[in-house]
Amino acid sequence: MIQRETSARTQRSTVNPSGGPVRTCIGCRKRELAVELLRVVAVDGGNGTGNGSSVVTVDVARKLPGRGAWLHPDPVC
């Protein structure tokens, strides 16, 4: 019998059969529904110096531009 390796794409699609988006927590690397995680993004620090400094902020509306990252809301994570 021949066994096939499951592709990463297939594995990702089977993580959540209900169809909601799944993201990986940058703290613990566990995959969770996006609604269970906080999205954080780096935004311009706004200090006017133009030196490229950024501030990490929680993206409550999940609409800020940029790549963003996902974190569990638990400080232990």
mmCIF file of C-alpha atoms in Angstrom, residues 15-16 20-25 29-37 72:
data_model
loop_
_atom_site.group_PDB
_atom_site.id
_atom_site.type_symbol
_atom_site.label_atom_id
_atom_site.label_comp_id
_atom_site.label_asym_id
_atom_site.label_seq_id
_atom_site.Cartn_x
_atom_site.Cartn_y
_atom_site.Cartn_z
ATOM 1 C CA VAL A 15 -7.419 22.441 10.897
ATOM 2 C CA ASN A 16 -10.792 24.161 10.974
ATOM 3 C CA GLY A 20 -13.237 30.325 9.897
ATOM 4 C CA PRO A 21 -9.748 31.737 9.389
ATOM 5 C CA VAL A 22 -6.988 30.065 11.408
ATOM 6 C CA ARG A 23 -3.836 31.914 12.508
ATOM 7 C CA THR A 24 -0.650 30.954 14.364
ATOM 8 C CA CYS A 25 0.164 32.603 17.697
ATOM 9 C CA ARG A 29 3.090 28.731 17.817
ATOM 10 C CA LYS A 30 -0.321 27.085 18.354
ATOM 11 C CA ARG A 31 -2.893 27.436 15.587
ATOM 12 C CA GLU A 32 -6.238 28.917 16.635
ATOM 13 C CA LEU A 33 -9.267 30.541 15.099
ATOM 14 C CA ALA A 34 -8.491 34.181 14.355
ATOM 15 C CA VAL A 35 -11.391 35.275 16.580
ATOM 16 C CA GLU A 36 -9.539 33.744 19.571
ATOM 17 C CA LEU A 37 -6.350 35.769 18.974
ATOM 18 C CA HIS A 72 -3.213 34.763 22.457
#
